[in-house]
Tab-separated table of C-alpha atoms and ligand atoms in Angstrom:
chain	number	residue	atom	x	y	z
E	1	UNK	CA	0.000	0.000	0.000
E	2	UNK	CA	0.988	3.394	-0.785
E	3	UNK	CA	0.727	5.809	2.151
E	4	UNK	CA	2.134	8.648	0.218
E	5	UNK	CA	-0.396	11.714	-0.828
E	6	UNK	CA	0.291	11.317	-4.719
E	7	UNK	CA	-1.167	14.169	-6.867
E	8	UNK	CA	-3.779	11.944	-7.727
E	9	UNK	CA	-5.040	12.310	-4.463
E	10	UNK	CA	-4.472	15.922	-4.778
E	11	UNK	CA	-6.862	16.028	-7.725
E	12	UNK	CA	-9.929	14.730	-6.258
E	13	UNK	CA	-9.256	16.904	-3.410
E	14	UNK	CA	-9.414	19.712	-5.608
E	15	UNK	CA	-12.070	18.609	-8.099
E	16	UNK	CA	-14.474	17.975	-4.406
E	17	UNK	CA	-13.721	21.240	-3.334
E	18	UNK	CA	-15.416	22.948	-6.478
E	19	UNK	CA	-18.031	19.998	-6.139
E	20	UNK	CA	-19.117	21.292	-3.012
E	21	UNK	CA	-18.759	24.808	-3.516
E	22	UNK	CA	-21.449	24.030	-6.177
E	23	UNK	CA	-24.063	21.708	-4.246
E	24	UNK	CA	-23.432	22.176	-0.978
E	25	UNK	CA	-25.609	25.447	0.872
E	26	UNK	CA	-23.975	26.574	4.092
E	27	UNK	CA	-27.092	26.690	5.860
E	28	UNK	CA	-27.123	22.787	5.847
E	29	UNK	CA	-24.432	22.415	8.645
E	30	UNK	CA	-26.348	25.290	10.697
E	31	UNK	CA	-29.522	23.023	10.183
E	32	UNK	CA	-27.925	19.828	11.306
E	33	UNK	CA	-26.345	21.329	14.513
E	34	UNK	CA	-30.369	23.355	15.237
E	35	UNK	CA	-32.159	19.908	14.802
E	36	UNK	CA	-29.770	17.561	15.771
E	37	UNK	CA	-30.432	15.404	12.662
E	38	UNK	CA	-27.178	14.697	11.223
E	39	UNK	CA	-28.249	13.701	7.909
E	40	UNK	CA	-29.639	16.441	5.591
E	41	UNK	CA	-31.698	14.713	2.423
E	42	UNK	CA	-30.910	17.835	0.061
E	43	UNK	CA	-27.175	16.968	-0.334
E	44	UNK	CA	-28.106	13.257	0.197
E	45	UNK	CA	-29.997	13.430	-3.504
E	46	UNK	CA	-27.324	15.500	-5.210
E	47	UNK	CA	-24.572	12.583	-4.043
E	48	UNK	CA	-26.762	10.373	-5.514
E	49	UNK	CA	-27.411	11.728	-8.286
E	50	UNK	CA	-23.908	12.677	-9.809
E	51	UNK	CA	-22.920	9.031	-8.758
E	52	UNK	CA	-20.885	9.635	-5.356
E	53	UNK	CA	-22.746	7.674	-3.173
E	54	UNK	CA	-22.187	4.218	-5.864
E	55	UNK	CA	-18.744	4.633	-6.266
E	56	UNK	CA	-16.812	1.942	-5.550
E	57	UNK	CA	-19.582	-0.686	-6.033
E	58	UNK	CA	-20.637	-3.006	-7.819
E	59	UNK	CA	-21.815	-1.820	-11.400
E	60	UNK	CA	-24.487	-4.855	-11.270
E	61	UNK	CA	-25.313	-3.344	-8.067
E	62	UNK	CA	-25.827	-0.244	-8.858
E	63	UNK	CA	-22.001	0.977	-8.801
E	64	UNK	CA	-21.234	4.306	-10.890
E	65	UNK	CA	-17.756	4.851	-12.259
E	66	UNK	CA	-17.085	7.436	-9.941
E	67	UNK	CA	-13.797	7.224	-8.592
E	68	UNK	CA	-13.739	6.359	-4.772
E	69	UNK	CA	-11.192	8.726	-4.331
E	70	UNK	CA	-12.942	11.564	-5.746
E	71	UNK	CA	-16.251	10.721	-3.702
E	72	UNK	CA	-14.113	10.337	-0.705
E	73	UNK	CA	-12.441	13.519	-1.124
E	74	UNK	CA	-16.261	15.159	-1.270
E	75	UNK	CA	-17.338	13.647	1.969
E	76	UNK	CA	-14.578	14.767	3.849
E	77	UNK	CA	-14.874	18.360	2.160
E	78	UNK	CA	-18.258	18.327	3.361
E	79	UNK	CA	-16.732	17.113	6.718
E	80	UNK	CA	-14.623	20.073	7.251
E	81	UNK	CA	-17.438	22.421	6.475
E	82	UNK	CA	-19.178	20.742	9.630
E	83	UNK	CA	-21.938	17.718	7.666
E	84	UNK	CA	-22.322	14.999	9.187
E	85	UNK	CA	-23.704	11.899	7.219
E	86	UNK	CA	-24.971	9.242	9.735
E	87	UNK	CA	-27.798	7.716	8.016
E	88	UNK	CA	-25.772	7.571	4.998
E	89	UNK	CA	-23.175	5.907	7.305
E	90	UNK	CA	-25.621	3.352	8.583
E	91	UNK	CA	-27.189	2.700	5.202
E	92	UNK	CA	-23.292	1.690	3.944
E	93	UNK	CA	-22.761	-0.407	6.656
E	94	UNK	CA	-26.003	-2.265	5.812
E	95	UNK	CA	-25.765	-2.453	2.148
E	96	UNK	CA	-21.778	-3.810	2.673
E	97	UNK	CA	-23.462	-6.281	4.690
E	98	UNK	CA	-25.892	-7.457	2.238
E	99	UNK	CA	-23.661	-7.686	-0.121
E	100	UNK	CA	-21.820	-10.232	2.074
E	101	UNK	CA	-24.929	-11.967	3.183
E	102	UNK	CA	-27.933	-11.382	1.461
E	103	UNK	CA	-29.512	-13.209	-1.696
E	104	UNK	CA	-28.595	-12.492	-4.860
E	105	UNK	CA	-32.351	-11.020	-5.391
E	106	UNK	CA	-31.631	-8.639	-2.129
E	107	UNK	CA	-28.778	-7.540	-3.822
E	108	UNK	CA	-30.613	-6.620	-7.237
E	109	UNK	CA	-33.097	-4.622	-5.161
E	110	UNK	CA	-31.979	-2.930	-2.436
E	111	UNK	CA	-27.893	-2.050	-3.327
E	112	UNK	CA	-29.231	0.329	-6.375
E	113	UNK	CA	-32.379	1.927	-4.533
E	114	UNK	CA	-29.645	2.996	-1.549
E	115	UNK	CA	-26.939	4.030	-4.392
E	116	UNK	CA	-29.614	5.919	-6.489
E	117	UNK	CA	-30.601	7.390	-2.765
E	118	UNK	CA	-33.895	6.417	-2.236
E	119	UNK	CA	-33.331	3.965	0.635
E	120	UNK	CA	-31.979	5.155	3.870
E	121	UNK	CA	-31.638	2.493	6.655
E	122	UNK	CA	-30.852	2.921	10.295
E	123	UNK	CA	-29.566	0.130	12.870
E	124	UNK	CA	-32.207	-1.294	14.865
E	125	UNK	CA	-29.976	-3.549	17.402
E	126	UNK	CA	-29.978	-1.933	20.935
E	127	UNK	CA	-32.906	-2.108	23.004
E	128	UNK	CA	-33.357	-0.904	26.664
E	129	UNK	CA	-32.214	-3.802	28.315
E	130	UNK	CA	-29.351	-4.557	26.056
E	131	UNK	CA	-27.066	-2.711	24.375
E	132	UNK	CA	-23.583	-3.577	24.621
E	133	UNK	CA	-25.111	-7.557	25.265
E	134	UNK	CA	-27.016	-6.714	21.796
E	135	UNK	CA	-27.352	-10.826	21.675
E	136	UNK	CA	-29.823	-10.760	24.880
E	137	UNK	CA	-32.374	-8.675	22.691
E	138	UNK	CA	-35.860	-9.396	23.247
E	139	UNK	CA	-37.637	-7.780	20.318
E	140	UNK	CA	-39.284	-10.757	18.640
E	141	UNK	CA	-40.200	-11.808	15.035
E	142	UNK	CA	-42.605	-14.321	14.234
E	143	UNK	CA	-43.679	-16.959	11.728
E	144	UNK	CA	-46.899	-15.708	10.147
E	145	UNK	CA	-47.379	-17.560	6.717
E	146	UNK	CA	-45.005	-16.858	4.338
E	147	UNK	CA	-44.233	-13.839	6.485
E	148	UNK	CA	-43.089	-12.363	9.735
E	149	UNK	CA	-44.568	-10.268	12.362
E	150	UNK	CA	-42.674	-8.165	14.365
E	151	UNK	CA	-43.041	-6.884	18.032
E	152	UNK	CA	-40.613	-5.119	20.455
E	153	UNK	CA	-38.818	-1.863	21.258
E	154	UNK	CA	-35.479	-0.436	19.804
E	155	UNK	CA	-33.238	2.440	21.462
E	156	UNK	CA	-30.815	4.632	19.860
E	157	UNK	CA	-32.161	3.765	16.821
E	158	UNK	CA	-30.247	6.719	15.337
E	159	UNK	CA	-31.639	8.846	12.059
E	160	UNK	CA	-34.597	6.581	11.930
E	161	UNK	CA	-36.517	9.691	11.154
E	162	UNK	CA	-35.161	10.027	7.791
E	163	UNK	CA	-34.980	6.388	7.316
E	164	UNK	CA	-37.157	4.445	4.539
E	165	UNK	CA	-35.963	1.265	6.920
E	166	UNK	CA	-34.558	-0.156	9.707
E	167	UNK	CA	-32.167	-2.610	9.944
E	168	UNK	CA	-34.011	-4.893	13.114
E	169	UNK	CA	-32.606	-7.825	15.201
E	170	UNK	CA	-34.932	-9.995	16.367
E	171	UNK	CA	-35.605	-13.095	18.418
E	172	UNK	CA	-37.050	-15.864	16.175
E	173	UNK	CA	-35.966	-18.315	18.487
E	174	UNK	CA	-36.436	-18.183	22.067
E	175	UNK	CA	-35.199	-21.939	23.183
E	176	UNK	CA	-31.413	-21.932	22.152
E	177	UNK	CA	-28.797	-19.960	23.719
E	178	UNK	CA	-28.919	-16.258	22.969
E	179	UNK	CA	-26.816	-16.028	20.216
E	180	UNK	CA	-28.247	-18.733	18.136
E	181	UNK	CA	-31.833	-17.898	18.020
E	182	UNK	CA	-31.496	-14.280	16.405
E	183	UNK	CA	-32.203	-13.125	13.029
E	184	UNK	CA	-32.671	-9.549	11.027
E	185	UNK	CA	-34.853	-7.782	8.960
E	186	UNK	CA	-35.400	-4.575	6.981
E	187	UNK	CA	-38.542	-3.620	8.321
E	188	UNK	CA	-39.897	-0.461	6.434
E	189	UNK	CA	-40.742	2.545	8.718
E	190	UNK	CA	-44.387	3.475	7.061
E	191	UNK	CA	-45.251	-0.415	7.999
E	192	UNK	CA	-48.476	0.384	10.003
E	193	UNK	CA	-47.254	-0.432	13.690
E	194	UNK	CA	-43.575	0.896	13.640
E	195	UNK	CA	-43.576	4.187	15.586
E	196	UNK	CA	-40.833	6.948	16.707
E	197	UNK	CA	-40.227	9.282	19.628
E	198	UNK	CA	-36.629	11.678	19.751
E	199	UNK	CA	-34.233	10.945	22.260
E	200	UNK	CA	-32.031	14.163	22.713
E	201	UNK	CA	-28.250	13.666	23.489
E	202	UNK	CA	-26.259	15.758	25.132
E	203	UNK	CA	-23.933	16.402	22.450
E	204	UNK	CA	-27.062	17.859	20.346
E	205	UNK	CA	-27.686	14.759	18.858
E	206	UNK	CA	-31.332	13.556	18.422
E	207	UNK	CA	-31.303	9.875	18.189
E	208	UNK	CA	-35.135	7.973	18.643
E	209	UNK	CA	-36.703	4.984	20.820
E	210	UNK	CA	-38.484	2.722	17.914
E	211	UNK	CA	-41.626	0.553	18.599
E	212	UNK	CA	-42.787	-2.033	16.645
E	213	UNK	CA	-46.195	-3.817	17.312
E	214	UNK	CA	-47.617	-6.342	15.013
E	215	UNK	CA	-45.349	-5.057	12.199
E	216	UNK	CA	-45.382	-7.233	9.194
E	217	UNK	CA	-42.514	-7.739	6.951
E	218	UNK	CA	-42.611	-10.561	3.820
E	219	UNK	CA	-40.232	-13.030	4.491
E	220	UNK	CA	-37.711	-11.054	1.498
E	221	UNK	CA	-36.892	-8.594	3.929
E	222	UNK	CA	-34.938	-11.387	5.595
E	223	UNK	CA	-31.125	-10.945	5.645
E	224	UNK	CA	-29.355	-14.045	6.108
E	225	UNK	CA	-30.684	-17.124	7.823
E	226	UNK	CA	-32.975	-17.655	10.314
E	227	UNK	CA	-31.356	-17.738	13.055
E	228	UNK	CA	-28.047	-16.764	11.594
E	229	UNK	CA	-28.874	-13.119	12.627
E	230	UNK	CA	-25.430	-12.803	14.615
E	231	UNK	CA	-23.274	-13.899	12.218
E	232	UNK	CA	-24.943	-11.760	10.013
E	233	UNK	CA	-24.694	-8.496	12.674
E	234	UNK	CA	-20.827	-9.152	13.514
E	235	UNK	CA	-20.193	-8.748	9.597
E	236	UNK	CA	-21.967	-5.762	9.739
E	237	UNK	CA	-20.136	-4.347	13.345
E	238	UNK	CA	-16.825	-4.783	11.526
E	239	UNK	CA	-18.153	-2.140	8.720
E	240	UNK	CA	-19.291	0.054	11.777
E	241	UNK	CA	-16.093	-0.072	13.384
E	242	UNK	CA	-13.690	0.269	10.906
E	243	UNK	CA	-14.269	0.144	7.436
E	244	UNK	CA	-16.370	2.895	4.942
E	245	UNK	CA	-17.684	5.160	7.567
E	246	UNK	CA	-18.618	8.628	6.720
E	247	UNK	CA	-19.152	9.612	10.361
E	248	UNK	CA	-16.348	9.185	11.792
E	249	UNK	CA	-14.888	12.300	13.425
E	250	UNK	CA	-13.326	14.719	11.357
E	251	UNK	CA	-9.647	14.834	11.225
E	252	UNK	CA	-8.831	18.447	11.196
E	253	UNK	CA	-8.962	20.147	14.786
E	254	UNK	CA	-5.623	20.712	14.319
E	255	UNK	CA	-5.984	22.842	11.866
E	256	UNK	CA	-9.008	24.437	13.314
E	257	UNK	CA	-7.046	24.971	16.645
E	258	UNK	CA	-4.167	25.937	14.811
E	259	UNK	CA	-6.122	28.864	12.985
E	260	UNK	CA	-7.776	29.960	16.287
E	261	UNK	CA	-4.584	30.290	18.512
E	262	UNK	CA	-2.874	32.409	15.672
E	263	UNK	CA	-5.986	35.170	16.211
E	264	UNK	CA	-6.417	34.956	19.859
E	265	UNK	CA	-4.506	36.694	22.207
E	266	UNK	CA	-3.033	36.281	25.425
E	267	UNK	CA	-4.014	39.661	28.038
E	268	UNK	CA	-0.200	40.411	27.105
E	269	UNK	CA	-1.442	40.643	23.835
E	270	UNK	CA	0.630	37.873	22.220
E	271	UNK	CA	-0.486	35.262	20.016
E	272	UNK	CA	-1.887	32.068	22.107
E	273	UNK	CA	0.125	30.368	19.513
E	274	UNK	CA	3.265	31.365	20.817
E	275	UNK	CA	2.971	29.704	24.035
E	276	UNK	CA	4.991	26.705	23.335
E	277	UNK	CA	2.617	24.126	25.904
E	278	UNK	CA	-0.229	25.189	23.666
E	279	UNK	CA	2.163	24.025	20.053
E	280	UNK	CA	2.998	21.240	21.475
E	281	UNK	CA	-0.354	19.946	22.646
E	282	UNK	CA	-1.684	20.687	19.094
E	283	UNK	CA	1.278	19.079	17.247
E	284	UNK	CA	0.435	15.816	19.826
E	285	UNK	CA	-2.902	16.262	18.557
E	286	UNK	CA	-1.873	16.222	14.704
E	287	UNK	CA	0.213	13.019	15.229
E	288	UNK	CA	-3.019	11.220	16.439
E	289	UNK	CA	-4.763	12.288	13.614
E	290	UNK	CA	-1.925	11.159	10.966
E	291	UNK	CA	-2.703	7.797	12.741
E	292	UNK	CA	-6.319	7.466	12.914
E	293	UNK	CA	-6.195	8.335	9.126
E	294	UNK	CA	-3.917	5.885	8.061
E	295	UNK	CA	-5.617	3.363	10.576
E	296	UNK	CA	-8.769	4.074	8.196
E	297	UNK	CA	-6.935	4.097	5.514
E	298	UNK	CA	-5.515	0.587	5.732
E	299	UNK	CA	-9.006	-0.710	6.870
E	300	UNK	CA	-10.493	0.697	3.348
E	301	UNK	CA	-7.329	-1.067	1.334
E	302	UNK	CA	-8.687	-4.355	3.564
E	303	UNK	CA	-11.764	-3.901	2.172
E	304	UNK	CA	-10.905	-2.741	-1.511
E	305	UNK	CA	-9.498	-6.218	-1.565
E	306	UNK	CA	-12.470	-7.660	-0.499
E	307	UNK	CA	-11.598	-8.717	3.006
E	308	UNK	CA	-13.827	-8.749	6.024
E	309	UNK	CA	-11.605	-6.775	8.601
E	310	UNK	CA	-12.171	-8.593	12.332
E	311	UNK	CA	-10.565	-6.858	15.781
E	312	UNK	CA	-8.987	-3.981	13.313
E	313	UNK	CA	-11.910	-2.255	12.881
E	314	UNK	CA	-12.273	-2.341	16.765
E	315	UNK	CA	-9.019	-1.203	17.092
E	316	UNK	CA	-9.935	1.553	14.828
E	317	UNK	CA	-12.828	2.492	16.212
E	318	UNK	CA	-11.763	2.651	19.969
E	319	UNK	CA	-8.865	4.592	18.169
E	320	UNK	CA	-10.614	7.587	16.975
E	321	UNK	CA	-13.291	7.769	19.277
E	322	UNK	CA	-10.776	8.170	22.710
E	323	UNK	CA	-8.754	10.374	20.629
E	324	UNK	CA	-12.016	12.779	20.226
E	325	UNK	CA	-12.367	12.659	23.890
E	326	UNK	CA	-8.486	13.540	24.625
E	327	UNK	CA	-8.218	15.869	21.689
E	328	UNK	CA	-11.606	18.334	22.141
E	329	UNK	CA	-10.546	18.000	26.049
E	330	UNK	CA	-7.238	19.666	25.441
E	331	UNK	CA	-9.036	22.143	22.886
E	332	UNK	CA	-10.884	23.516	26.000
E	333	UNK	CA	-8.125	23.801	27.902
E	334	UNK	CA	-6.157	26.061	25.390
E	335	UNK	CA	-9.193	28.565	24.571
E	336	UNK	CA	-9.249	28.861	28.809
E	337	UNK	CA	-12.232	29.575	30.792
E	338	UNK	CA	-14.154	30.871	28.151
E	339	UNK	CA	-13.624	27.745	25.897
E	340	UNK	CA	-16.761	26.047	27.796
E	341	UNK	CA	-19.313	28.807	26.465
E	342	UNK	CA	-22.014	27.025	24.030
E	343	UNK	CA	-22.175	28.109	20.416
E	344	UNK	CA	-25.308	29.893	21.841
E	345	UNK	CA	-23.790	32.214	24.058
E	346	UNK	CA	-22.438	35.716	22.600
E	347	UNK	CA	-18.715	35.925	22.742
E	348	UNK	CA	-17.873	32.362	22.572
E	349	UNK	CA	-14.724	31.663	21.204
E	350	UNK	CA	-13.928	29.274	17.939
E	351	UNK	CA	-17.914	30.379	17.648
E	352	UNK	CA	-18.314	27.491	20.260
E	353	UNK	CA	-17.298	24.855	17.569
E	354	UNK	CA	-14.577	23.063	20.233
E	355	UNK	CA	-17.268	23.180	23.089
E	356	UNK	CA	-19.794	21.675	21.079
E	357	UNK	CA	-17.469	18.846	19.897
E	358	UNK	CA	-16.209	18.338	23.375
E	359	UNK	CA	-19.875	17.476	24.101
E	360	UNK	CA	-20.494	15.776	20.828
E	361	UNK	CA	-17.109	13.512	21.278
E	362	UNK	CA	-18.610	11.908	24.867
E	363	UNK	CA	-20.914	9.810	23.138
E	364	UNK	CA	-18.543	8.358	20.201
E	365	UNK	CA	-16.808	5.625	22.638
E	366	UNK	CA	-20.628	4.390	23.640
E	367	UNK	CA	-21.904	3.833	20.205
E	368	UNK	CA	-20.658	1.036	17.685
E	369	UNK	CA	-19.133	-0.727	20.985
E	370	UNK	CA	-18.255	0.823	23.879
E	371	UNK	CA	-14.232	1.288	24.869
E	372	UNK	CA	-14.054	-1.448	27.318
E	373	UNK	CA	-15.746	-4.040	24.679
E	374	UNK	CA	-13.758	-3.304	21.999
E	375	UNK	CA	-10.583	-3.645	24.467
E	376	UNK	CA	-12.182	-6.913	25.219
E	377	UNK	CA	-12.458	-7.549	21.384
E	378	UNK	CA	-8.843	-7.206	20.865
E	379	UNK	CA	-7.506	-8.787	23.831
E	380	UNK	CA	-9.203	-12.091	22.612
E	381	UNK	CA	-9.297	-12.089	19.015
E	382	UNK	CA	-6.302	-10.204	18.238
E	383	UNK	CA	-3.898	-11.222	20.931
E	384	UNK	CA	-5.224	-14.901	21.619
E	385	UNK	CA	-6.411	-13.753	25.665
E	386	UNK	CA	-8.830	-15.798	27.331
E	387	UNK	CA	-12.312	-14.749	27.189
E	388	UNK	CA	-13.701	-13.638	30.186
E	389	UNK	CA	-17.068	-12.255	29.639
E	390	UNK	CA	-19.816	-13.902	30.676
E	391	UNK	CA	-21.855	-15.617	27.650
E	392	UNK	CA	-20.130	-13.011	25.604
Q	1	FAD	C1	-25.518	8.757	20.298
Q	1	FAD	C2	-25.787	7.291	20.234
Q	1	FAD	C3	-26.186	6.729	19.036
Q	1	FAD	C4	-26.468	5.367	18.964
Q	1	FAD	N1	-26.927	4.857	17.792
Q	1	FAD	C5	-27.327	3.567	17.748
Q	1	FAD	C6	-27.949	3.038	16.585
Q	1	FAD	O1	-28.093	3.743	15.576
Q	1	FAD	N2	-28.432	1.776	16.624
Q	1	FAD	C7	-28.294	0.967	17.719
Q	1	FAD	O2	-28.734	-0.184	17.666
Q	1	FAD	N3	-27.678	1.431	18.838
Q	1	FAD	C8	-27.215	2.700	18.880
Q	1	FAD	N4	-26.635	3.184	20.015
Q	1	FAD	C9	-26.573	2.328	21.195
Q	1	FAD	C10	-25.166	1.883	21.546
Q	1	FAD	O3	-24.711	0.911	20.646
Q	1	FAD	C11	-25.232	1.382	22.999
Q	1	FAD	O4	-25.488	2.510	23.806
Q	1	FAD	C12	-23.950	0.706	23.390
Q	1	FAD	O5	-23.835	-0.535	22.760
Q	1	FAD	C13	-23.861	0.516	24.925
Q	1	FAD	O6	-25.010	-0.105	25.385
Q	1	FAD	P1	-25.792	0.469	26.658
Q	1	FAD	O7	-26.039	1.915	26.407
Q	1	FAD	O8	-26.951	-0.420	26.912
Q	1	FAD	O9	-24.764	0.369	27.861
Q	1	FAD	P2	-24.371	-0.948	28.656
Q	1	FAD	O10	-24.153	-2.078	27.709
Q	1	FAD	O11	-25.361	-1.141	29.740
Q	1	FAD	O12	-22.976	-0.539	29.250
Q	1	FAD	C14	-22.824	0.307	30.412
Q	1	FAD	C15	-21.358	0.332	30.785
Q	1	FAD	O13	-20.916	-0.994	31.157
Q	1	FAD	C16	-19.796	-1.374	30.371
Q	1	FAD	N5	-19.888	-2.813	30.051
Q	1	FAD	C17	-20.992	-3.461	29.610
Q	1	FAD	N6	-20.705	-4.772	29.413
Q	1	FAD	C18	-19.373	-4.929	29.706
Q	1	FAD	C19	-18.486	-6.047	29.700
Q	1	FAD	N7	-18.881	-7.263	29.315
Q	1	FAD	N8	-17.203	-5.830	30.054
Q	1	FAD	C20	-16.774	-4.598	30.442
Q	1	FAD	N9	-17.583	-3.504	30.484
Q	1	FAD	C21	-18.860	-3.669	30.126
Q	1	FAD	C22	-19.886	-0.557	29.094
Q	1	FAD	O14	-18.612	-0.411	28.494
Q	1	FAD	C23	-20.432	0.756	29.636
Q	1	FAD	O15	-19.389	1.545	30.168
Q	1	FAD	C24	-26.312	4.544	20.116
Q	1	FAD	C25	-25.871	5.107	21.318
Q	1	FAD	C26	-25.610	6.465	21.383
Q	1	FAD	C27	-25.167	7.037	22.691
């Protein structure tokens, strides 16, 4: 693999830049950061429709000719300019998955309607009593003809409200152990019986409890076997984790801090740059995030080659996320007392940006597996340790 930033690279950066300078409105990021939805459908249909959103697929899937570079280079653009793209994050993660698991008819139907951008799915796994033990969920899914019918309640079930489906694991078999008697399902969100409240996080997030009673779903919106709904999930984890994941923090507070603590002044009226704790925290910070880029980089060249990565995209994951925490933590310390003013408040400094990422970067080492699980992950599958969690 070639780490090196070749002009090639270089060009897409460029050619995304004017790409987004034409689509992209700057009221969008405002928007996402007022609502708390961090998916905006507007820029969702333009990706779609100049072929971003397919590159890299499958052209019987749906795939454009795109390069992934190029389309790559956009979402991180977009990234800088403050978008996020969750459901479209969620909806790769499924569609990857399908294409592992899912039939060949699956693969016809739903790969090109979430490439052409008229499918957006979110995860259904976590439910009150289980999150991080996902396996111990007690949403069921029942036999009913040549058909299922679904009951239960999903939390965190993240951008559901601009989701055609979610992606729901379900209990089809309640007499095995736990893991064995799970399967999933697309279950379509205007199926009479699936209903939605907001759950507001506190880093402005507004993820949703999901309900599902007497929902129906044909017995094509299986994915994988029944019962085979674990194997089927950890496929899908791996993508969450590591690989092809447009919401994964942005890269660039360095730069951002960088910019800031040339402006600001010290009450001596030098630059807060020039303090040499504050360089040296921020050139700390730019190491990490020469790391957690290549670590993503060398997840994607995985799975360019068609690999399923295992405890990488773990280690990835639990990478980026505790770097958030360390990095937006040390941001606050630099702007001083007045770095913990919301965007809100007049006089905030950075505009609040670094406050409301502080906030925004708690919540990254809960979702797609907590810290101390993805430690666990490693410690067993990577380094051979003896499992020691109950059932796990
Ligand atoms: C903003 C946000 C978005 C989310 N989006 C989604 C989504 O779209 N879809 C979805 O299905 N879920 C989503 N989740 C849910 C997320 O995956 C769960 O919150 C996560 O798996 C942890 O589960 P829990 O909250 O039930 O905590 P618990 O599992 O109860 O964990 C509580 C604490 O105990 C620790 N712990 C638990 N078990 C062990 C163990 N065996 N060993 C060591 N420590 C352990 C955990 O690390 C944690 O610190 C989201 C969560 C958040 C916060």
């Amino acid at each position: 693999m070639d780490f090196w930033q070749s002009d090639e690279l270089a060009a897409h950066r460029e050619a995304a830049r004017a790409w987004v300078e034409a689509n992209v409105r700057p009221e969008w990021a405002e928007e996402q950061h007022r609502t708390g939805c961090h998916q905006t459908m507007a820029l969702h249909a333009l990706l779609a429709r100049d072929g971003i959103l397919a590159a890299g697929r499958p052209p019987e899937y749906g795939g454009s000719d795109v390069d992934p570079g190029f389309a790559g280079a956009v979402f991180d653009e977009c990234k800088q300019r403050g978008l996020h793209f969750d459901g479209w994050a969620t909806t790769t993660m499924v569609t990857y998955t399908i294409q592992h698991a899912g039939t060949e008819e699956q693969k016809r139907e739903f790969l090109p309607a979430a490439l052409r951008g008229d499918m957006m799915i979110a995860l259904g796994y976590s439910e009150p009593d289980s999150g991080s033990d996902v396996a111990a969920a007690k949403t069921t899914a029942v036999r009913d003809g040549d058909g299922w019918v679904v009951n239960g309640q999903k939390m965190f079930t993240s951008t559901a409200q601009v989701s055609s489906h979610v992606f729901v694991l379900a209990r089809t078999n309640p007499d095995v152990p736990k893991h064995k008697g799970l399967t999933l399902f697309l279950v379509p969100t205007d199926a009479p019986g699936f209903e939605i409240q907001p759950i507001h996080t506190l880093g402005g997030q507004v993820t949703n409890a999901t309900f599902y009673t007497d929902v129906r779903v044909p017995d094509s919106a299986r994915v994988g076997g029944v019962d085979e709904g674990w194997n089927v999930m950890r496929v899908a984890l791996v993508y969450e984790r590591g690989v092809a994941s447009p919401q994964s923090v942005d890269q660039t507070l360095s730069e951002d801090l960088t910019v800031w603590a040339r402006e600001a002044r010290r009450p001596d009226g030098t630059p807060v740059l020039d303090d040499p704790l504050v360089a040296e925290r921020i050139g700390r910070i730019r190491v990490d995030e020469e790391v957690s880029r290549l670590l993503g980089q060398w997840m994607n060249w995985h799975a360019a080659k068609g690999g399923v990565p295992g405890p990488e995209g773990s280690m990835r994951k639990l990478f980026w996320s505790e770097m958030a925490q360390r990095h937006y933590s040390d941001a606050l310390d630099i702007l001083g007392v007045e770095g913990v003013l919301a965007p809100e408040a007049p006089g905030a400094p950075a505009g609040g940006m670094f406050e409301h990422d502080f906030r925004a970067a708690v919540v990254t080492t809960v979702y797609g597996g907590t810290s101390e699980i993805l430690r666990d992950i490693i410690a067993e599958r990577r380094l051979g340790l003896p499992r020691h969690r109950p059932g796990g």
